[in-house]
mmCIF file of C-alpha atoms in Angstrom:
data_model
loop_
_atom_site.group_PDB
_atom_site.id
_atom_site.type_symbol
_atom_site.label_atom_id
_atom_site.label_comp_id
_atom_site.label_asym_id
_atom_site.label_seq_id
_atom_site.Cartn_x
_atom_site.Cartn_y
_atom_site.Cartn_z
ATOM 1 C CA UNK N 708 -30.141 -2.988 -40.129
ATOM 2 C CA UNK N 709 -29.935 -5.842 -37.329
ATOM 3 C CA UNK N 710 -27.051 -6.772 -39.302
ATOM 4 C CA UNK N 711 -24.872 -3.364 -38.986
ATOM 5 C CA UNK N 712 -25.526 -3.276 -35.553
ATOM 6 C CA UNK N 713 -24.071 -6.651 -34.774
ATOM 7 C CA UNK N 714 -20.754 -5.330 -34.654
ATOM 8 C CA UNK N 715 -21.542 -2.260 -32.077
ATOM 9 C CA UNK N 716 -23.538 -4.137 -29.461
ATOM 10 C CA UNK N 717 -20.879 -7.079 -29.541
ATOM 11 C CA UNK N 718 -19.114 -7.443 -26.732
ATOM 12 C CA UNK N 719 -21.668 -5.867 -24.321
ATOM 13 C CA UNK N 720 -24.370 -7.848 -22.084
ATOM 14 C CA UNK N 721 -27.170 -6.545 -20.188
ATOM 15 C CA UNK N 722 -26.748 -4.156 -17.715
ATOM 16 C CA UNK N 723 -23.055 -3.588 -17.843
ATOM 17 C CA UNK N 724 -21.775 0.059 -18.059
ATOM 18 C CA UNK N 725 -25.237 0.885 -19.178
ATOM 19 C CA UNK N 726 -25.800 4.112 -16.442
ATOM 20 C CA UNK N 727 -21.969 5.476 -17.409
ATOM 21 C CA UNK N 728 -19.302 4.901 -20.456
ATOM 22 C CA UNK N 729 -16.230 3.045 -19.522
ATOM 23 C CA UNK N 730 -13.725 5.915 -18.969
ATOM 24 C CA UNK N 731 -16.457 7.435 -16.863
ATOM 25 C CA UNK N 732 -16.409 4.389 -14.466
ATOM 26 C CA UNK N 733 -12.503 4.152 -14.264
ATOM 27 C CA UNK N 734 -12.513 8.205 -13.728
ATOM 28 C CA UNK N 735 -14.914 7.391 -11.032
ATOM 29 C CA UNK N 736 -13.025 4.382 -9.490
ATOM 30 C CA UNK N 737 -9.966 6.302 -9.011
ATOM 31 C CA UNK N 738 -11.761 9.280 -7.646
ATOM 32 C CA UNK N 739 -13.379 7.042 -5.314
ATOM 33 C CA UNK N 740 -10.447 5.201 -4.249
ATOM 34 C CA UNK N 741 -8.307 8.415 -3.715
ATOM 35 C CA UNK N 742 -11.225 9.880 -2.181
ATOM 36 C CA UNK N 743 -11.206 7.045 0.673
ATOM 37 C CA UNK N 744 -7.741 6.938 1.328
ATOM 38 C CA UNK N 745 -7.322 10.249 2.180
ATOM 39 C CA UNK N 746 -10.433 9.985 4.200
ATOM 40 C CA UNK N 747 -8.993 6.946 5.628
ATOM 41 C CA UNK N 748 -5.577 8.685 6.508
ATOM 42 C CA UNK N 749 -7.080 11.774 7.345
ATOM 43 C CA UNK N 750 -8.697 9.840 10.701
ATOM 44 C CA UNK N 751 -4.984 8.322 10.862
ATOM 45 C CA UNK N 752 -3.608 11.690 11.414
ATOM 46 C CA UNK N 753 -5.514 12.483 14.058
ATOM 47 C CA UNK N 754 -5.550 9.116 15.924
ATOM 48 C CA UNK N 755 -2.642 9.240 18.197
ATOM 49 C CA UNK N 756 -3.619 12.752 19.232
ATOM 50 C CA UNK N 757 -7.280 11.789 19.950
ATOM 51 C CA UNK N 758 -5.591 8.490 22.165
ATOM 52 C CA UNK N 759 -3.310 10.900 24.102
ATOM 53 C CA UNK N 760 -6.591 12.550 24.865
ATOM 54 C CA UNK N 761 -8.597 9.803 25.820
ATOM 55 C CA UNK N 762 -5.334 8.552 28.057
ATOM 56 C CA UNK N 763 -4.280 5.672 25.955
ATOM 57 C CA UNK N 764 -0.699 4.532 26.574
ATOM 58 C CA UNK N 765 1.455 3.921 24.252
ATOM 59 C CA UNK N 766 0.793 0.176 24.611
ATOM 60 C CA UNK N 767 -2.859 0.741 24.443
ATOM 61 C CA UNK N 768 -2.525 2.736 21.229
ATOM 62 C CA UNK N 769 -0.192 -0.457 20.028
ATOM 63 C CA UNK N 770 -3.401 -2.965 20.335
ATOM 64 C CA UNK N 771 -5.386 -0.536 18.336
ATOM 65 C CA UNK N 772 -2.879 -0.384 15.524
ATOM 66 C CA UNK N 773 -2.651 -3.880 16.043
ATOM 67 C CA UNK N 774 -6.658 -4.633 15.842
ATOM 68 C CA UNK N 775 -6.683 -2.959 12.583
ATOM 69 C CA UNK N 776 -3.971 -4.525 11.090
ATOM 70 C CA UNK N 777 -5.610 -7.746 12.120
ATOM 71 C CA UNK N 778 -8.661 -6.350 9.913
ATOM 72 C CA UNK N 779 -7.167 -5.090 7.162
ATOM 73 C CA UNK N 780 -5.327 -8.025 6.899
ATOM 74 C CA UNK N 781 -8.057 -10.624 6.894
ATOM 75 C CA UNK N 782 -9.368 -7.820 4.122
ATOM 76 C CA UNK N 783 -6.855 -8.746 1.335
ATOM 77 C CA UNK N 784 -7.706 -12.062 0.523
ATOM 78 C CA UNK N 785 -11.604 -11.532 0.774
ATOM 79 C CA UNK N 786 -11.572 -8.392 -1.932
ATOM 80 C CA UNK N 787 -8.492 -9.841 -4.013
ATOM 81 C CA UNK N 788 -10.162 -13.627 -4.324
ATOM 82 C CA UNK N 789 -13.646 -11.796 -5.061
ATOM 83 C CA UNK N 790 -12.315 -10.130 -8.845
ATOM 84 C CA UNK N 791 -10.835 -13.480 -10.142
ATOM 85 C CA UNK N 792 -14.430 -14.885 -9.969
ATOM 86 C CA UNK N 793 -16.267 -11.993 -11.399
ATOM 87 C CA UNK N 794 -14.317 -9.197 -12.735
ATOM 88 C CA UNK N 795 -10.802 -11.049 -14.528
ATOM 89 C CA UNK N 796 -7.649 -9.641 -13.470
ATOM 90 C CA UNK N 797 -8.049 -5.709 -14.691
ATOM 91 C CA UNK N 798 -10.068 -5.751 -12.067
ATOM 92 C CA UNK N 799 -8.105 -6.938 -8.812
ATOM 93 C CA UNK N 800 -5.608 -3.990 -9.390
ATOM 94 C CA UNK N 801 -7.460 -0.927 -7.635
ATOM 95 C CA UNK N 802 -9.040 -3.871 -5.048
ATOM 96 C CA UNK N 803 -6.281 -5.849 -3.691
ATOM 97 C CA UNK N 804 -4.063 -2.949 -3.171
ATOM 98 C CA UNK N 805 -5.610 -1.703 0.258
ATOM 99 C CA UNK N 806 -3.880 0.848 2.598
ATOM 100 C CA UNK N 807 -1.162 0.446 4.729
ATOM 101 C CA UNK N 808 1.683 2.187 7.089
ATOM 102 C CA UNK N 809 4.554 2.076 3.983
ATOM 103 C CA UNK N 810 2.896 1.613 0.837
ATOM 104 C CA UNK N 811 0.790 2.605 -1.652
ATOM 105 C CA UNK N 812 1.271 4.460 -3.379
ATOM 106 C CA UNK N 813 -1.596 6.754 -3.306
ATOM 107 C CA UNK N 814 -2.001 5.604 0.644
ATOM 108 C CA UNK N 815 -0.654 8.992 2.170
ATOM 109 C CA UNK N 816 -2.458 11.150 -0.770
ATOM 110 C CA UNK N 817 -3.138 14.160 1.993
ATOM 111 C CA UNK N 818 -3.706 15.043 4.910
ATOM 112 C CA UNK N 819 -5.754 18.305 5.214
ATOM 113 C CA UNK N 820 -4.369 21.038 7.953
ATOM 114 C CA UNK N 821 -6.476 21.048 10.746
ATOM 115 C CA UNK N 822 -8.510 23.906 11.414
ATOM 116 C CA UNK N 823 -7.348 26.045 14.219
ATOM 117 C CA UNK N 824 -10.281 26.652 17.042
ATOM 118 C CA UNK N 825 -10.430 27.696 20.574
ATOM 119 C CA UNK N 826 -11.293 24.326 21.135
ATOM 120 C CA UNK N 827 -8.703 22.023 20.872
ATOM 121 C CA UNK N 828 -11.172 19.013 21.049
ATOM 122 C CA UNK N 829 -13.037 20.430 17.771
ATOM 123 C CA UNK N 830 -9.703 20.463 15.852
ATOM 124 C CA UNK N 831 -9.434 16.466 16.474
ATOM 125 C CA UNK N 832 -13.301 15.794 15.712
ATOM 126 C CA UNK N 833 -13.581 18.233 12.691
ATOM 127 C CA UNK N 834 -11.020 15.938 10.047
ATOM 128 C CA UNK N 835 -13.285 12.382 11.522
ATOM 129 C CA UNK N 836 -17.046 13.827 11.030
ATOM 130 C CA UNK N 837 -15.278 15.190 7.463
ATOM 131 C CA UNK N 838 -13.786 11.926 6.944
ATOM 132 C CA UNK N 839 -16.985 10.281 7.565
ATOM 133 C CA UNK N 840 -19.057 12.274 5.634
ATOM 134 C CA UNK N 841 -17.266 11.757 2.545
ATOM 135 C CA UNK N 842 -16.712 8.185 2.907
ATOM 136 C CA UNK N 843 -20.827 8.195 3.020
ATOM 137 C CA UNK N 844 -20.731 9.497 0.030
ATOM 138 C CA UNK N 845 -18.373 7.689 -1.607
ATOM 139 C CA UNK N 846 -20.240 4.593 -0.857
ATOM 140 C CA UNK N 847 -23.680 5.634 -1.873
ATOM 141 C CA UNK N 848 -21.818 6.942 -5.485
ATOM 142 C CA UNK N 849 -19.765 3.391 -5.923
ATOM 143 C CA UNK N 850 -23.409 1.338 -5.310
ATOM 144 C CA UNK N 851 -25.325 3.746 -7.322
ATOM 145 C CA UNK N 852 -23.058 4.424 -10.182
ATOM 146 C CA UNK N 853 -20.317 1.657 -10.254
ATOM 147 C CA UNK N 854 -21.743 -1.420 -12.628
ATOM 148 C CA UNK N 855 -21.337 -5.354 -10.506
ATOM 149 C CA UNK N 856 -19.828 -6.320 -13.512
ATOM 150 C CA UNK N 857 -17.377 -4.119 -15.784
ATOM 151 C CA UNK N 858 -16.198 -7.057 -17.886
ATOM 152 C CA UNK N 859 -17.447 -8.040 -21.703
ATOM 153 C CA UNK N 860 -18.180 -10.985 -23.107
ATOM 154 C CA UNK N 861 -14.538 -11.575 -23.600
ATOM 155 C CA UNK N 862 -13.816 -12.184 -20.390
ATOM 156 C CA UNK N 863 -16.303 -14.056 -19.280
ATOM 157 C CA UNK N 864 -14.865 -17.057 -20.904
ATOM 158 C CA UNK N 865 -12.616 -17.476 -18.200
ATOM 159 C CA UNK N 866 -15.207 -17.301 -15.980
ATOM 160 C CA UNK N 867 -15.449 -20.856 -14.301
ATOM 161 C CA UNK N 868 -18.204 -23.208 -15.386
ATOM 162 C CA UNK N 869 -21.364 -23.037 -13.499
ATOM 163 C CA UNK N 870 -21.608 -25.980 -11.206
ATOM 164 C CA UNK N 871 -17.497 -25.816 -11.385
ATOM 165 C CA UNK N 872 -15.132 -25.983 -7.999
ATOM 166 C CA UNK N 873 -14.955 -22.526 -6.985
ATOM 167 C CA UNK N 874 -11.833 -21.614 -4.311
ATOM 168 C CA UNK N 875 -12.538 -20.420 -1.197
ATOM 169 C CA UNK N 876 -11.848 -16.914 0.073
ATOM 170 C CA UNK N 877 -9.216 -18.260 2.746
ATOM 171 C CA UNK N 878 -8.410 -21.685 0.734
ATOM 172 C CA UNK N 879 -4.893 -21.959 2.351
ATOM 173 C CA UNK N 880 -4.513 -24.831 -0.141
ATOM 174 C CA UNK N 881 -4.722 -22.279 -3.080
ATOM 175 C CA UNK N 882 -2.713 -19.727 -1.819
ATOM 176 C CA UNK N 883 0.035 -22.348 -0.509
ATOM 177 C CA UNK N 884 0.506 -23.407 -4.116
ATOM 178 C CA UNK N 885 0.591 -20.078 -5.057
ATOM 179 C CA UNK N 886 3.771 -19.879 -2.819
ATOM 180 C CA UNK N 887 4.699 -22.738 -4.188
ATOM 181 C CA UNK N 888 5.303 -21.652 -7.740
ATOM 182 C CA UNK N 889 8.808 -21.506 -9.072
ATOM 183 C CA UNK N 890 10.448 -17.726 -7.890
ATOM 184 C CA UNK N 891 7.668 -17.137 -5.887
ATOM 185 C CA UNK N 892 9.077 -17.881 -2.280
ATOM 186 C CA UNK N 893 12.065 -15.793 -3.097
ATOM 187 C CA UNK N 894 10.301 -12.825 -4.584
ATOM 188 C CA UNK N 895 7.816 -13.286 -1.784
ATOM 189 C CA UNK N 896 10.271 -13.202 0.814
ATOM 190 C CA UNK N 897 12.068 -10.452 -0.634
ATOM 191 C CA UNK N 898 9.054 -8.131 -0.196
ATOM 192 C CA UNK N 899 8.819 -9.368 3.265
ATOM 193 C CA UNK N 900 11.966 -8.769 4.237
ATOM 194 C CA UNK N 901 12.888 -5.243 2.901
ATOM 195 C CA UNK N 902 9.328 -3.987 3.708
ATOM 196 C CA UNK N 903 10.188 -4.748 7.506
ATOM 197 C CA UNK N 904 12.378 -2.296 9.220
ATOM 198 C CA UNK N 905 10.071 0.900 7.168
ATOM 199 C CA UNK N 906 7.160 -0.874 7.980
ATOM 200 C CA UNK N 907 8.355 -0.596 11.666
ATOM 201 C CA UNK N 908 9.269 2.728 11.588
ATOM 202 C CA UNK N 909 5.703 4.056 9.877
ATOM 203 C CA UNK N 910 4.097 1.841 12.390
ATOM 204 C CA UNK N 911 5.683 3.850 15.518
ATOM 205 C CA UNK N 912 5.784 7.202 13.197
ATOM 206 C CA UNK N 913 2.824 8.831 14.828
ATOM 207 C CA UNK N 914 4.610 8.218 18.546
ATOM 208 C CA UNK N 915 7.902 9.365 16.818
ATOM 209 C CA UNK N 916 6.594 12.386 15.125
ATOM 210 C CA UNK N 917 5.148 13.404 18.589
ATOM 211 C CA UNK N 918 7.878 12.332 21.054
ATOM 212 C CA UNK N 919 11.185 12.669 19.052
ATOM 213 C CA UNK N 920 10.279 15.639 16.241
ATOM 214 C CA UNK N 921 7.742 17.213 18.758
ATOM 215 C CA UNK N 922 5.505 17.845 16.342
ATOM 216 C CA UNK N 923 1.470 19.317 16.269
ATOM 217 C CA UNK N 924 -1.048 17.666 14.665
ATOM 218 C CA UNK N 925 -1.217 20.027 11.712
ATOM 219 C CA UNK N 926 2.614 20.145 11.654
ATOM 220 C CA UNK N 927 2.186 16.161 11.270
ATOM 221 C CA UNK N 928 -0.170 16.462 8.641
ATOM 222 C CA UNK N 929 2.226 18.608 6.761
ATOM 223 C CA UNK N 930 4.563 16.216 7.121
ATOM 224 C CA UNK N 931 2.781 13.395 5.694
ATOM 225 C CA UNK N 932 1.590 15.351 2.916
ATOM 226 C CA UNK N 933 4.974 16.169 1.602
ATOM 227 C CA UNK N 934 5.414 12.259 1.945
ATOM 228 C CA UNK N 935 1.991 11.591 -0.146
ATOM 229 C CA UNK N 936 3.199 14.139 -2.563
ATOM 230 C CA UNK N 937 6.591 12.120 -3.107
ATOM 231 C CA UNK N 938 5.012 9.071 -3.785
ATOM 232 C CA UNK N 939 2.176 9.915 -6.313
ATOM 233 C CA UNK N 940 4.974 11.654 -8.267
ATOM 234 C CA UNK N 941 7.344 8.926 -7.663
ATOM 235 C CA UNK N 942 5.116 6.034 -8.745
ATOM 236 C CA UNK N 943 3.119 7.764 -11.294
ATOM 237 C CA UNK N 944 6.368 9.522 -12.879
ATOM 238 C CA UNK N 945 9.520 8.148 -12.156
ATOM 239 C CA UNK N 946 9.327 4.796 -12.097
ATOM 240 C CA UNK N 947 7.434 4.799 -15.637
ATOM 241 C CA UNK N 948 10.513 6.531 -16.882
ATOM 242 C CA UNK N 949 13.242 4.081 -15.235
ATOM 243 C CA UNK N 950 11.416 0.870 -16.060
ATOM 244 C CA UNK N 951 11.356 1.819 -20.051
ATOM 245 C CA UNK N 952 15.577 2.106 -19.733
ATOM 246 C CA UNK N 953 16.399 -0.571 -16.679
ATOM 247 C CA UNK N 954 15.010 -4.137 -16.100
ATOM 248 C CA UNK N 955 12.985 -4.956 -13.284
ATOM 249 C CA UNK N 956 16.390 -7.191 -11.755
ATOM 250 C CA UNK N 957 18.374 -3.310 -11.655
ATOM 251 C CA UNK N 958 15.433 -1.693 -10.183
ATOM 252 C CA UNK N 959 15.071 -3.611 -7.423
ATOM 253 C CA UNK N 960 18.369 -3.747 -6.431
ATOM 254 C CA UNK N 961 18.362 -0.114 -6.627
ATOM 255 C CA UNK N 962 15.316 0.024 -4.609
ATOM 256 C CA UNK N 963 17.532 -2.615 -2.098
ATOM 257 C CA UNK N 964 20.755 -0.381 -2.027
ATOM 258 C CA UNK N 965 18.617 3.124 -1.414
ATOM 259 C CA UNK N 966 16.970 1.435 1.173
ATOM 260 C CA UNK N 967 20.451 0.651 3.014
ATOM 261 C CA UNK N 968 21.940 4.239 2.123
ATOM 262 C CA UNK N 969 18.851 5.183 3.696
ATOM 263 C CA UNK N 970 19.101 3.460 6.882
ATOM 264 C CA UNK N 971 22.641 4.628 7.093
ATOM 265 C CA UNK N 972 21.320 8.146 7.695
ATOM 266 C CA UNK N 973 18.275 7.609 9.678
ATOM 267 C CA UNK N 974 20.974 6.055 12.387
ATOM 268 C CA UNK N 975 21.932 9.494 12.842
ATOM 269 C CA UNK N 976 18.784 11.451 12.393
ATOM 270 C CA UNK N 977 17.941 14.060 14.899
ATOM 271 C CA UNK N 978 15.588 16.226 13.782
ATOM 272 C CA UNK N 979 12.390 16.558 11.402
ATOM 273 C CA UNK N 980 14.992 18.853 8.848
ATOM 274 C CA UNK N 981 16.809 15.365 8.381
ATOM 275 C CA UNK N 982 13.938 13.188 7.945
ATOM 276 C CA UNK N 983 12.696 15.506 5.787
ATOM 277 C CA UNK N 984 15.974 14.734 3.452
ATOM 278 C CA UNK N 985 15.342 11.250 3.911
ATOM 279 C CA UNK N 986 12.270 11.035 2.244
ATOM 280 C CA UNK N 987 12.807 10.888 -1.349
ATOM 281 C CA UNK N 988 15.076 8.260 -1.434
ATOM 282 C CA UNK N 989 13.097 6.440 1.503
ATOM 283 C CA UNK N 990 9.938 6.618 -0.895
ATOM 284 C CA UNK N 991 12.008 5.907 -4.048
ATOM 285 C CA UNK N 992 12.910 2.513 -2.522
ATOM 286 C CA UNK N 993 9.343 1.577 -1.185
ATOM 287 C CA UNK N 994 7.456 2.555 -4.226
ATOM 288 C CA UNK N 995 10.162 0.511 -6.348
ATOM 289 C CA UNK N 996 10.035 -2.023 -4.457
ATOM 290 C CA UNK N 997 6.653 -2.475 -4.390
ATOM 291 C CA UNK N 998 5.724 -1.810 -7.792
ATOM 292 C CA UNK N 999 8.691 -4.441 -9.357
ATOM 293 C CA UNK N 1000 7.588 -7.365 -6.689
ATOM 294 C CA UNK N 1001 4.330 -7.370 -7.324
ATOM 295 C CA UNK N 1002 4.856 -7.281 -11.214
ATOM 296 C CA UNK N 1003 6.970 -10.156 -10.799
ATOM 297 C CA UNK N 1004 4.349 -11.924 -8.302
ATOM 298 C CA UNK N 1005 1.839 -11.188 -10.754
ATOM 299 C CA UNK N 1006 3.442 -12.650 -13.934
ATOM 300 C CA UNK N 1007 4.697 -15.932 -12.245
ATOM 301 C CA UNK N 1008 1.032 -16.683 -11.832
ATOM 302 C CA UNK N 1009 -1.078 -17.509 -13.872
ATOM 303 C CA UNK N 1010 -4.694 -14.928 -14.860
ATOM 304 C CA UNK N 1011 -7.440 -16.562 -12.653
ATOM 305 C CA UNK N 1012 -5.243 -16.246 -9.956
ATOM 306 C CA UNK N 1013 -4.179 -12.357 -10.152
ATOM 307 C CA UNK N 1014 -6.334 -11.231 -7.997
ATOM 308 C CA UNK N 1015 -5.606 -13.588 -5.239
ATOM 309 C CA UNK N 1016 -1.781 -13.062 -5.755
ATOM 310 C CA UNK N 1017 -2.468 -9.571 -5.442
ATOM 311 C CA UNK N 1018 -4.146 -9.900 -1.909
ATOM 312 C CA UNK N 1019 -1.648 -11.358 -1.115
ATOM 313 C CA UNK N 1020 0.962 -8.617 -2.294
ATOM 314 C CA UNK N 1021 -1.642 -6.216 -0.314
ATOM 315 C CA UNK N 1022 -1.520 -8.388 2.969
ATOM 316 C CA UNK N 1023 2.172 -7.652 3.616
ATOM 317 C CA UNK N 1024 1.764 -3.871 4.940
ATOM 318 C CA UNK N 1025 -1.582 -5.129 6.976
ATOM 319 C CA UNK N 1026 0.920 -8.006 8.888
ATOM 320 C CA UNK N 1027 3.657 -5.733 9.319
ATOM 321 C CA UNK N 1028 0.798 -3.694 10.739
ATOM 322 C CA UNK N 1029 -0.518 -6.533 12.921
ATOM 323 C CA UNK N 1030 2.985 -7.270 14.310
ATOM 324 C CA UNK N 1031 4.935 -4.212 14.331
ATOM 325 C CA UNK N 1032 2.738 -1.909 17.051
ATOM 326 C CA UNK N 1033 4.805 -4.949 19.457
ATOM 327 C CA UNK N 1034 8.037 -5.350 17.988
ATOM 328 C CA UNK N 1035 8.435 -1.233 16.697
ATOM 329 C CA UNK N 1036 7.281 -0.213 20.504
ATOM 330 C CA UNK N 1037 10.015 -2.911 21.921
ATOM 331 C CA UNK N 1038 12.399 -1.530 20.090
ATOM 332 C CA UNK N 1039 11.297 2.484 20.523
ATOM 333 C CA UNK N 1040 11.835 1.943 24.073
ATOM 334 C CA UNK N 1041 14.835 -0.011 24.414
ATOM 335 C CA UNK N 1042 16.635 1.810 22.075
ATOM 336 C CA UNK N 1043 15.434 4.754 20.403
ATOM 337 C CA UNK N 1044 14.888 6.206 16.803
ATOM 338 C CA UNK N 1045 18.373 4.827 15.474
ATOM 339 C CA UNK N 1046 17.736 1.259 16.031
ATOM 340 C CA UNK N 1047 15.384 1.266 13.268
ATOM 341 C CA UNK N 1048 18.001 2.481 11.044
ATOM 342 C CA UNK N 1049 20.363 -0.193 12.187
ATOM 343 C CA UNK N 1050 17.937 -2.536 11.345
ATOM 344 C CA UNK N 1051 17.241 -1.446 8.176
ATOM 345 C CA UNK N 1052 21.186 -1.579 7.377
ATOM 346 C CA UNK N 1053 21.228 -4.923 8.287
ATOM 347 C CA UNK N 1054 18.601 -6.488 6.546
ATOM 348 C CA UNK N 1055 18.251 -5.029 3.498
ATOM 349 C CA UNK N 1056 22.253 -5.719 3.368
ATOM 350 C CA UNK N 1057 21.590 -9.367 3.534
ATOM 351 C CA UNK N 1058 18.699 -9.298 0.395
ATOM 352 C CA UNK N 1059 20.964 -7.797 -1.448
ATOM 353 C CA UNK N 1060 23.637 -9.926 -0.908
ATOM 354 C CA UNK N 1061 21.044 -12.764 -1.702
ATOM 355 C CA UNK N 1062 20.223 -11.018 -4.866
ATOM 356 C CA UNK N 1063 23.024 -10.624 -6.239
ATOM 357 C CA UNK N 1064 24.284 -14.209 -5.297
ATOM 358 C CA UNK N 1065 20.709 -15.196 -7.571
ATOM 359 C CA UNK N 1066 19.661 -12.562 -10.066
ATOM 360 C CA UNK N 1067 15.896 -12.908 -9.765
ATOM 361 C CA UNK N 1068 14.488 -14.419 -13.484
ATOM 362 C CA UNK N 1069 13.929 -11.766 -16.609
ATOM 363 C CA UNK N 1070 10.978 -11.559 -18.374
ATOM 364 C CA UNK N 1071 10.428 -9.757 -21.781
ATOM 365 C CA UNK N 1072 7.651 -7.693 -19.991
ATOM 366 C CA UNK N 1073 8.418 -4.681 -18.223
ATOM 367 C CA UNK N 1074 7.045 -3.187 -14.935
ATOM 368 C CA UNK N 1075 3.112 -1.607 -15.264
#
């Protein structure tokens, strides 16, 4: 009898997914993690209205965007080193990928209308004591019900020996020779680089979608929503469908040239009708992009360091974050909504052109 039970209980060790089945603990992980993020952009929503209350300037409500980039930014590498050293690479991928101002994916899930009132100051505080509230329970449900180890025996073989050198969470020495690798820079930079001017633009959106669309708090939220909606269809959808018939190499220079076409029109934008037009393609090129870097980031490196590469790939929208609330609010004032257009022309223009000088290298695998 011991012997035909050998072959069920191998694999397993003590006290992992014993209170719920694997699927149940991915189901839950995803419900978590969408659950927080539209918690987490929920509060967004309602931030720059709850500033202009308080009688924040716009340069005061730049630190604070700037204080949490700061945060979310020193974030990345703690929770993407933390997987490689106990959970493998599967792992790192709901982790690393924390929130930011143009990414992803499922970062702008919703934003909930706000409830009308005869109190204006109840329609701010109702969406943060909601917020709040389920974030509570979020975190009671992921240290109740979420195992501290989801990984079989399998895995644990790559597990470092005990006694072994273990990296550091902010080992710059690691993550320099991570950069190091061969493609790496250039895919690296890449990111960087055509991230930039929409990372600038979602930074100073909440002061845009006030000042230049005149919008409401709910009418923001709308907004947003519609932009949410775009990307979980684009990322979960599309891009499945165009990276089984095109190569990561013609995806991202699709991503590249939408991004440009894009920038093109935002120069002449004048109302919330034409942004509104903008968006697919401008969330076509983001989500691409995104998705087909970080593939390629991931494969150049090798599996104990996946989860650190990806904290990496998450720390781009938290700098852009840090340093954009200056730079975007520099450029808002001196020159209005179009100059982030301009920009975008420009510099996507010149990856392109570096692109297709240097195809980036081709890999059999194709983009997860």
């Amino acid at each position: 009898m011991q012997g035909a039970r050998a072959p069920r209980d191998q694999g397993r060790s003590p006290g992992r997914m014993s209170a719920l089945g694997r699927s149940s603990v991915i189901l839950l992980t995803y419900v978590l993690a969408a659950t927080e993020l539209t918690c987490l952009f929920m509060q967004f929503s309602i931030v720059p209205y709850l500033s202009r209350k308080l009688g924040l300037d716009s340069i005061a409500f730049g630190y604070l965007q700037t204080t949490f980039g700061v945060l979310q930014l020193l974030g990345g590498p703690v929770f993407g080193s933390r997987p490689d050293g106990h959970h493998g690479p599967v792992g790192t991928r709901g982790a690393a990928r924390g929130p930011g101002p143009a990414g992803p994916l499922l970062r702008r899930r919703s934003h909930p209308r706000l409830p009308a009132g005869r109190d204006p100051g109840l329609r701010v505080r109702c969406p943060a004591i909601l917020a709040a509230l389920a974030t509570l329970l979020g975190a009671v449900l992921s240290f109740t019900c979420i195992p501290a180890s989801t990984k079989g025996a399998k895995t644990d073989a790559q597990a470092p020996l005990p006694g072994g050198p273990r990296a550091s969470v902010f080992d710059l020495k690691a993550i320099a020779s991570l950069l190091r690798l061969p493609d790496v820079p250039r895919i690296f930079l890449v990111k960087v680089a055509s991230n930039c001017p929409t990372g600038l633009f979602m930074v100073m959106f909440s002061i845009i979608s006030m000042d230049f669309f005149q919008l409401e708090a709910a009418q923001a939220g709308y907004l947003m929503s519609f932009f949410g909606l775009l990307q979980m269809v684009t990322q979960g959808l599309v891009i499945g469908q165009l990276s089984s018939h095109f190569s990561e190499e013609v995806l991202l220079r699709a991503s590249v040239l939408v991004f440009i076409v894009v920038g093109l029109a935002m120069a002449w934008m004048s109302s919330v009708f034409h942004f509104c037009l903008l968006v697919p393609g401008l969330v076509f090129s983001l989500c691409t992009l995104n998705v087909v870097t970080d593939s390629m980031l991931i494969k150049a490196v090798s599996t104990s360091d996946t989860g650190t590469m990806l904290g990496l790939c998450a720390s781009v929208q938290p700098l852009l974050r840090t340093l954009g609330p200056t730079v975007g609010g520099l450029l808002y004032r001196s020159f209005g909504v179009p100059v982030f257009g301009h920009v975008q022309v420009a510099i996507n223009t010149l990856v392109l052109l570096v692109l297709w000088r240097k195809p980036m290298p081709q890999r059999k695998d194709k983009v997860r």
